[in-house]
mmCIF file of C-alpha atoms in Angstrom:
data_model
loop_
_atom_site.group_PDB
_atom_site.id
_atom_site.type_symbol
_atom_site.label_atom_id
_atom_site.label_comp_id
_atom_site.label_asym_id
_atom_site.label_seq_id
_atom_site.Cartn_x
_atom_site.Cartn_y
_atom_site.Cartn_z
ATOM 1 C CA MET A 1 65.688 129.936 87.208
ATOM 2 C CA SER A 2 67.055 133.213 87.991
ATOM 3 C CA PHE A 3 69.800 133.268 90.616
ATOM 4 C CA GLN A 4 73.031 135.268 92.341
ATOM 5 C CA GLU A 5 76.306 135.331 92.009
ATOM 6 C CA ARG A 6 78.744 136.841 93.914
ATOM 7 C CA ALA A 7 82.030 136.794 95.192
ATOM 8 C CA ILE A 8 83.139 135.979 99.397
ATOM 9 C CA ARG A 9 86.227 135.721 101.130
ATOM 10 C CA PHE A 10 87.222 134.161 104.552
ATOM 11 C CA ARG A 11 89.719 133.423 107.205
ATOM 12 C CA CYS A 12 91.406 129.942 107.273
ATOM 13 C CA GLN A 13 93.493 130.260 110.439
ATOM 14 C CA GLN A 14 95.217 133.533 109.347
ATOM 15 C CA GLU A 15 94.772 133.925 105.306
ATOM 16 C CA TRP A 16 92.207 135.014 102.940
ATOM 17 C CA LEU A 17 90.441 132.347 101.089
ATOM 18 C CA TYR A 18 88.527 133.574 98.302
ATOM 19 C CA GLY A 19 85.539 132.258 96.604
ATOM 20 C CA ILE A 20 82.056 132.179 94.439
ATOM 21 C CA LEU A 21 78.467 132.031 96.145
ATOM 22 C CA HIS A 22 75.819 130.679 93.645
ATOM 23 C CA ILE A 23 72.564 131.277 95.817
ATOM 24 C CA PRO A 24 68.948 130.626 93.273
ATOM 25 C CA GLN A 25 66.147 132.904 93.883
ATOM 26 C CA GLN A 26 63.861 130.564 95.752
ATOM 27 C CA PRO A 27 66.950 127.359 96.847
ATOM 28 C CA VAL A 28 66.696 124.508 98.589
ATOM 29 C CA ALA A 29 67.856 123.472 101.892
ATOM 30 C CA ARG A 30 70.913 121.898 100.569
ATOM 31 C CA GLY A 31 73.865 122.998 99.104
ATOM 32 C CA VAL A 32 76.722 121.905 97.177
ATOM 33 C CA LEU A 33 80.505 122.034 98.602
ATOM 34 C CA ILE A 34 82.524 122.219 95.045
ATOM 35 C CA VAL A 35 86.446 121.093 96.053
ATOM 36 C CA VAL A 36 89.196 121.288 93.755
ATOM 37 C CA GLY A 37 91.580 118.828 92.399
ATOM 38 C CA GLY A 38 95.014 118.620 91.504
ATOM 39 C CA PRO A 39 97.447 122.588 90.972
ATOM 40 C CA GLN A 40 93.448 123.913 89.691
ATOM 41 C CA TYR A 41 91.643 127.624 91.101
ATOM 42 C CA ARG A 42 87.791 127.629 91.270
ATOM 43 C CA ALA A 43 86.828 127.873 88.211
ATOM 44 C CA GLY A 44 88.618 123.810 86.861
ATOM 45 C CA SER A 45 89.155 122.546 83.548
ATOM 46 C CA HIS A 46 87.488 124.123 80.392
ATOM 47 C CA ARG A 47 84.700 126.064 82.764
ATOM 48 C CA GLN A 48 83.935 123.035 84.299
ATOM 49 C CA PHE A 49 83.023 124.170 87.900
ATOM 50 C CA VAL A 50 81.363 127.051 87.038
ATOM 51 C CA LEU A 51 79.059 125.505 84.219
ATOM 52 C CA LEU A 52 78.170 122.879 87.423
ATOM 53 C CA ALA A 53 77.599 125.598 89.416
ATOM 54 C CA ARG A 54 74.990 127.506 87.288
ATOM 55 C CA HIS A 55 73.401 124.133 86.324
ATOM 56 C CA LEU A 56 72.861 123.698 89.759
ATOM 57 C CA THR A 57 71.874 126.571 91.116
ATOM 58 C CA GLY A 58 69.696 126.352 88.088
ATOM 59 C CA ARG A 59 68.007 123.406 89.847
ATOM 60 C CA GLY A 60 67.564 125.787 92.461
ATOM 61 C CA ILE A 61 70.604 124.374 95.127
ATOM 62 C CA PRO A 62 73.207 126.793 96.420
ATOM 63 C CA VAL A 63 76.586 126.325 95.112
ATOM 64 C CA MET A 64 79.933 127.588 97.037
ATOM 65 C CA ARG A 65 83.295 127.375 94.621
ATOM 66 C CA PHE A 66 86.321 128.485 96.499
ATOM 67 C CA ASP A 67 90.773 128.787 95.985
ATOM 68 C CA PHE A 68 92.563 126.673 98.478
ATOM 69 C CA ARG A 69 95.200 127.771 100.371
ATOM 70 C CA GLY A 70 97.927 128.999 97.523
ATOM 71 C CA MET A 71 95.959 128.222 94.905
ATOM 72 C CA GLY A 72 94.399 130.769 92.541
ATOM 73 C CA ASP A 73 93.596 134.119 94.260
ATOM 74 C CA SER A 74 93.386 132.488 97.996
ATOM 75 C CA ASP A 75 96.758 133.385 100.875
ATOM 76 C CA GLY A 76 98.944 131.251 102.257
ATOM 77 C CA GLU A 77 101.782 128.405 101.266
ATOM 78 C CA MET A 78 100.382 125.586 98.809
ATOM 79 C CA ARG A 79 98.909 122.023 100.293
ATOM 80 C CA THR A 80 98.813 118.867 98.913
ATOM 81 C CA PHE A 81 95.118 117.144 98.943
ATOM 82 C CA GLU A 82 95.909 115.532 102.544
ATOM 83 C CA GLN A 83 96.079 118.367 104.176
ATOM 84 C CA VAL A 84 93.191 120.751 103.185
ATOM 85 C CA GLY A 85 90.924 119.607 106.329
ATOM 86 C CA GLU A 86 91.209 123.501 107.741
ATOM 87 C CA ASP A 87 90.322 124.769 104.496
ATOM 88 C CA LEU A 88 87.037 122.674 104.110
ATOM 89 C CA ARG A 89 86.440 123.256 107.357
ATOM 90 C CA SER A 90 86.432 127.109 107.130
ATOM 91 C CA ALA A 91 84.919 127.022 104.028
ATOM 92 C CA ALA A 92 81.872 125.403 104.981
ATOM 93 C CA ASP A 93 81.376 127.683 107.854
ATOM 94 C CA CYS A 94 81.489 130.118 105.174
ATOM 95 C CA PHE A 95 78.590 128.776 103.315
ATOM 96 C CA PHE A 96 76.451 128.186 105.950
ATOM 97 C CA SER A 97 77.115 131.904 107.344
ATOM 98 C CA GLU A 98 76.230 133.031 104.037
ATOM 99 C CA CYS A 99 73.502 130.521 103.845
ATOM 100 C CA PRO A 100 71.467 130.698 106.965
ATOM 101 C CA PHE A 101 68.829 128.902 105.561
ATOM 102 C CA LEU A 102 70.855 125.988 105.052
ATOM 103 C CA LYS A 103 70.681 122.055 106.981
ATOM 104 C CA ASP A 104 73.250 120.906 104.771
ATOM 105 C CA ILE A 105 75.908 120.453 102.579
ATOM 106 C CA VAL A 106 77.104 117.798 100.264
ATOM 107 C CA ILE A 107 80.569 117.751 99.012
ATOM 108 C CA TRP A 108 81.426 117.624 95.504
ATOM 109 C CA GLY A 109 85.459 116.244 94.685
ATOM 110 C CA LEU A 110 87.132 115.236 91.000
ATOM 111 C CA CYS A 111 90.163 112.875 91.086
ATOM 112 C CA ASP A 112 92.129 113.857 94.652
ATOM 113 C CA ALA A 113 89.414 115.934 95.766
ATOM 114 C CA ALA A 114 87.259 113.055 96.162
ATOM 115 C CA SER A 115 89.647 111.741 98.099
ATOM 116 C CA ALA A 116 90.292 115.089 100.094
ATOM 117 C CA ALA A 117 86.783 114.678 100.672
ATOM 118 C CA LEU A 118 86.512 110.718 101.847
ATOM 119 C CA PHE A 119 89.380 112.398 104.585
ATOM 120 C CA TYR A 120 86.985 115.453 105.536
ATOM 121 C CA ALA A 121 83.140 114.103 105.580
ATOM 122 C CA HIS A 122 82.725 112.276 108.600
ATOM 123 C CA GLN A 123 84.384 114.920 110.745
ATOM 124 C CA ASP A 124 81.383 117.457 110.042
ATOM 125 C CA GLN A 125 77.277 116.537 111.314
ATOM 126 C CA ARG A 126 76.512 119.496 108.480
ATOM 127 C CA VAL A 127 78.024 116.550 105.233
ATOM 128 C CA SER A 128 75.051 114.349 104.787
ATOM 129 C CA GLY A 129 76.833 113.466 101.020
ATOM 130 C CA LEU A 130 79.358 112.695 98.972
ATOM 131 C CA VAL A 131 79.137 113.451 94.841
ATOM 132 C CA LEU A 132 83.385 111.010 94.071
ATOM 133 C CA LEU A 133 84.751 111.509 90.632
ATOM 134 C CA ASN A 134 87.242 110.242 89.902
ATOM 135 C CA PRO A 135 88.873 109.293 92.744
ATOM 136 C CA TRP A 136 91.941 109.078 93.371
ATOM 137 C CA VAL A 137 93.317 105.825 95.169
ATOM 138 C CA ARG A 138 97.147 106.088 93.612
ATOM 139 C CA THR A 139 99.667 103.492 94.661
ATOM 140 C CA GLU A 140 102.645 102.156 92.215
ATOM 141 C CA GLN A 141 101.482 99.086 92.908
ATOM 142 C CA GLY A 142 97.821 99.960 91.458
ATOM 143 C CA ILE A 143 99.013 102.416 88.286
ATOM 144 C CA ALA A 144 100.812 99.043 87.479
ATOM 145 C CA ARG A 145 97.937 96.610 87.741
ATOM 146 C CA ALA A 146 96.187 99.621 85.902
ATOM 147 C CA TYR A 147 98.440 99.776 83.051
ATOM 148 C CA LEU A 148 99.239 95.950 83.092
ATOM 149 C CA LYS A 149 95.617 95.682 82.757
ATOM 150 C CA HIS A 150 94.177 98.256 80.552
ATOM 151 C CA TYR A 151 97.154 99.914 78.997
ATOM 152 C CA TYR A 152 99.632 96.575 77.693
ATOM 153 C CA LEU A 153 96.772 94.081 77.114
ATOM 154 C CA GLU A 154 94.680 96.462 75.318
ATOM 155 C CA ARG A 155 97.845 97.267 72.698
ATOM 156 C CA LEU A 156 97.512 93.471 71.599
ATOM 157 C CA PHE A 157 94.713 94.157 69.712
ATOM 158 C CA ASP A 158 95.486 97.325 69.048
ATOM 159 C CA PRO A 159 96.034 96.874 64.780
ATOM 160 C CA GLU A 160 98.457 100.082 64.833
ATOM 161 C CA PHE A 161 101.022 98.722 67.080
ATOM 162 C CA TRP A 162 101.301 95.670 64.685
ATOM 163 C CA LYS A 163 101.641 97.807 62.539
ATOM 164 C CA LYS A 164 104.245 100.024 64.451
ATOM 165 C CA LEU A 165 106.093 96.198 65.371
ATOM 166 C CA LEU A 166 106.663 95.569 61.905
ATOM 167 C CA ARG A 167 107.629 98.559 60.433
ATOM 168 C CA GLY A 168 110.470 98.462 63.055
ATOM 169 C CA LYS A 169 108.752 101.711 64.967
ATOM 170 C CA PHE A 170 108.351 99.587 68.083
ATOM 171 C CA ASN A 171 111.543 99.007 70.772
ATOM 172 C CA PRO A 172 110.083 95.744 71.812
ATOM 173 C CA LEU A 173 112.808 94.958 74.601
ATOM 174 C CA ALA A 174 112.102 97.947 76.340
ATOM 175 C CA SER A 175 108.395 97.620 76.268
ATOM 176 C CA ILE A 176 108.852 93.474 77.606
ATOM 177 C CA ARG A 177 111.578 95.233 80.494
ATOM 178 C CA SER A 178 108.528 97.784 81.447
ATOM 179 C CA LEU A 179 105.999 95.126 81.079
ATOM 180 C CA TYR A 180 108.075 92.924 83.959
ATOM 181 C CA ALA A 181 108.771 95.849 85.825
ATOM 182 C CA PHE A 182 104.720 96.251 86.244
ATOM 183 C CA GLY A 183 103.475 92.846 86.253
ATOM 184 C CA ARG A 184 106.001 92.928 89.866
ATOM 185 C CA ASN A 185 104.865 95.844 91.877
ATOM 186 C CA SER A 186 101.478 94.464 90.576
ATOM 187 C CA LEU A 187 101.984 90.874 91.793
ATOM 188 C CA GLN A 188 103.675 93.256 95.301
ATOM 189 C CA GLY A 189 100.209 95.172 95.402
ATOM 190 C CA MET A 190 97.665 92.483 95.568
ATOM 191 C CA LYS A 191 99.793 90.218 98.662
ATOM 192 C CA SER A 192 100.028 94.110 100.006
ATOM 193 C CA ALA A 193 95.586 94.060 99.252
ATOM 194 C CA VAL A 194 95.336 90.704 101.002
ATOM 195 C CA ALA A 195 97.397 91.386 104.143
ATOM 196 C CA GLU A 196 95.613 94.619 104.468
ATOM 197 C CA GLY A 197 92.503 93.454 104.083
ATOM 198 C CA SER A 198 92.617 91.048 106.449
ATOM 199 C CA SER A 199 94.365 92.943 109.123
ATOM 200 C CA GLY A 200 90.620 94.216 110.161
ATOM 201 C CA SER A 201 92.664 97.459 112.031
ATOM 202 C CA SER A 202 92.185 101.033 111.860
ATOM 203 C CA CYS A 203 94.126 102.904 110.112
ATOM 204 C CA GLY A 204 96.603 106.211 110.782
ATOM 205 C CA LEU A 205 98.569 108.574 108.915
ATOM 206 C CA SER A 206 101.293 106.303 107.665
ATOM 207 C CA ALA A 207 98.462 103.808 106.090
ATOM 208 C CA PRO A 208 98.580 103.337 102.166
ATOM 209 C CA LEU A 209 96.264 105.988 100.652
ATOM 210 C CA PRO A 210 93.140 103.804 99.960
ATOM 211 C CA GLU A 211 92.907 102.068 103.046
ATOM 212 C CA ARG A 212 93.095 105.703 104.596
ATOM 213 C CA MET A 213 90.065 106.297 102.223
ATOM 214 C CA LEU A 214 88.662 103.397 102.672
ATOM 215 C CA ASP A 215 88.205 104.557 106.846
ATOM 216 C CA GLY A 216 87.092 107.492 106.102
ATOM 217 C CA LEU A 217 84.037 105.850 103.850
ATOM 218 C CA LYS A 218 83.468 103.897 106.353
ATOM 219 C CA ARG A 219 83.077 106.213 108.903
ATOM 220 C CA PHE A 220 80.896 108.878 106.787
ATOM 221 C CA GLN A 221 77.086 107.950 107.471
ATOM 222 C CA GLY A 222 75.977 110.084 104.637
ATOM 223 C CA ASN A 223 74.569 109.372 101.708
ATOM 224 C CA VAL A 224 77.347 108.525 98.343
ATOM 225 C CA GLN A 225 77.659 108.584 94.518
ATOM 226 C CA ILE A 226 80.295 107.855 92.544
ATOM 227 C CA ILE A 227 80.840 108.900 88.916
ATOM 228 C CA THR A 228 83.770 106.942 86.904
ATOM 229 C CA SER A 229 85.252 107.612 83.306
ATOM 230 C CA GLY A 230 85.863 104.719 81.302
ATOM 231 C CA ASN A 231 88.761 106.603 79.557
ATOM 232 C CA ASP A 232 90.821 107.302 82.141
ATOM 233 C CA LEU A 233 93.111 104.971 84.322
ATOM 234 C CA THR A 234 92.717 106.511 87.358
ATOM 235 C CA ALA A 235 89.069 105.710 87.215
ATOM 236 C CA ARG A 236 90.372 102.769 86.195
ATOM 237 C CA GLU A 237 92.438 102.461 89.024
ATOM 238 C CA PHE A 238 89.465 102.772 91.145
ATOM 239 C CA LEU A 239 87.627 100.333 89.581
ATOM 240 C CA ASP A 240 89.954 97.538 89.681
ATOM 241 C CA LEU A 241 91.172 98.163 93.519
ATOM 242 C CA THR A 242 87.249 98.320 93.749
ATOM 243 C CA ALA A 243 86.563 95.023 92.421
ATOM 244 C CA LEU A 244 89.874 93.257 94.229
ATOM 245 C CA SER A 245 88.664 94.521 98.061
ATOM 246 C CA PRO A 246 85.692 92.840 99.448
ATOM 247 C CA GLU A 247 86.023 95.111 101.906
ATOM 248 C CA TRP A 248 85.552 98.104 99.910
ATOM 249 C CA GLN A 249 82.418 96.269 98.242
ATOM 250 C CA ALA A 250 81.512 95.830 101.477
ATOM 251 C CA ALA A 251 81.635 99.575 102.682
ATOM 252 C CA MET A 252 80.074 100.694 99.405
ATOM 253 C CA ARG A 253 76.911 98.257 100.116
ATOM 254 C CA ALA A 254 76.787 100.051 103.749
ATOM 255 C CA ARG A 255 76.837 103.044 102.290
ATOM 256 C CA GLN A 256 74.525 102.273 99.303
ATOM 257 C CA ALA A 257 76.396 103.965 97.276
ATOM 258 C CA GLU A 258 75.313 105.058 93.814
ATOM 259 C CA CYS A 259 77.617 104.372 91.070
ATOM 260 C CA PHE A 260 77.765 105.512 87.191
ATOM 261 C CA HIS A 261 79.988 104.652 84.868
ATOM 262 C CA MET A 262 80.127 107.159 81.894
ATOM 263 C CA ALA A 263 82.718 104.199 79.282
ATOM 264 C CA SER A 264 83.791 107.916 76.911
ATOM 265 C CA ALA A 265 84.303 110.075 78.767
ATOM 266 C CA ASN A 266 87.535 111.415 79.723
ATOM 267 C CA HIS A 267 89.192 112.399 83.139
ATOM 268 C CA THR A 268 87.417 115.967 83.604
ATOM 269 C CA PHE A 269 84.623 114.787 81.568
ATOM 270 C CA SER A 270 85.379 117.739 79.528
ATOM 271 C CA THR A 271 82.837 117.110 76.010
ATOM 272 C CA ARG A 272 79.783 119.448 76.643
ATOM 273 C CA GLU A 273 77.952 116.048 76.791
ATOM 274 C CA TRP A 274 79.419 114.485 80.004
ATOM 275 C CA ARG A 275 79.477 117.692 81.432
ATOM 276 C CA ASP A 276 76.024 118.317 80.954
ATOM 277 C CA GLN A 277 75.491 114.277 82.535
ATOM 278 C CA VAL A 278 77.689 115.002 85.362
ATOM 279 C CA ALA A 279 75.485 118.292 86.049
ATOM 280 C CA GLU A 280 71.964 116.235 86.204
ATOM 281 C CA LEU A 281 73.206 113.012 88.301
ATOM 282 C CA THR A 282 74.349 115.356 90.337
ATOM 283 C CA ALA A 283 71.386 117.491 91.061
ATOM 284 C CA LYS A 284 69.119 114.326 90.697
ATOM 285 C CA GLN A 285 71.596 112.884 93.915
ATOM 286 C CA VAL A 286 71.853 115.970 95.342
ATOM 287 C CA LEU A 287 67.364 116.219 95.507
ATOM 288 C CA SER A 288 66.930 112.820 96.005
ATOM 289 C CA TRP A 289 66.835 112.645 100.123
#
């Protein structure tokens, strides 16, 4: 399908933001707003967002990708993923203004962009769906559990680890100290998770990141797709969190979240095979209702 790509700019408060619109010749009425995570701009790692947008546009789905304030070509001071709500609303306003045929949009976000999407989506009735990849739920205790489970324990079964140990190229005392610290933080995190899970109270801005994200998921009434990578500690931290939390499990069931796990993929799905698989999963999700 032929499509048009054009640059746009729009206001967010007193600053100009810049982005790219991808509009198919015969567009559907649901668009995808690609949200950038981490210190990146609208092209994404290995041009991931460009290629994703073109894949979706080829399926008839209009797409917008843009730079937050302080990133890429956009004006203003750089902000964290917890401070981009106004940017997202301004981008959504622009998307609907430039594409008046739109009825609703899906927000697509990787890593902390997935977290930002969960914070924002329930506040905008135009958002009908979320595609969340390797959501960022980082806490000191959570990453400690992930290292303990997926790094230290896996090393015990790694032949290279034992070869280094026998050749004297491995410092066991340093690793034992590090392992002890991770184990202590992991146990503290498990106690905190139990306490938070039994509180039953709504969270404020001072609540831990996973609790605020859970609150966003509970409040959102649209469709949710979650894609995780096997070769990524961020994804493993998220999967460990949801496996330990009955509240997360209940919220995901309530949203009927579609979950896909790509066992070999890394954090940014950097090969063509992984990238294309993500793009097609996204397209099918967007066109499924």
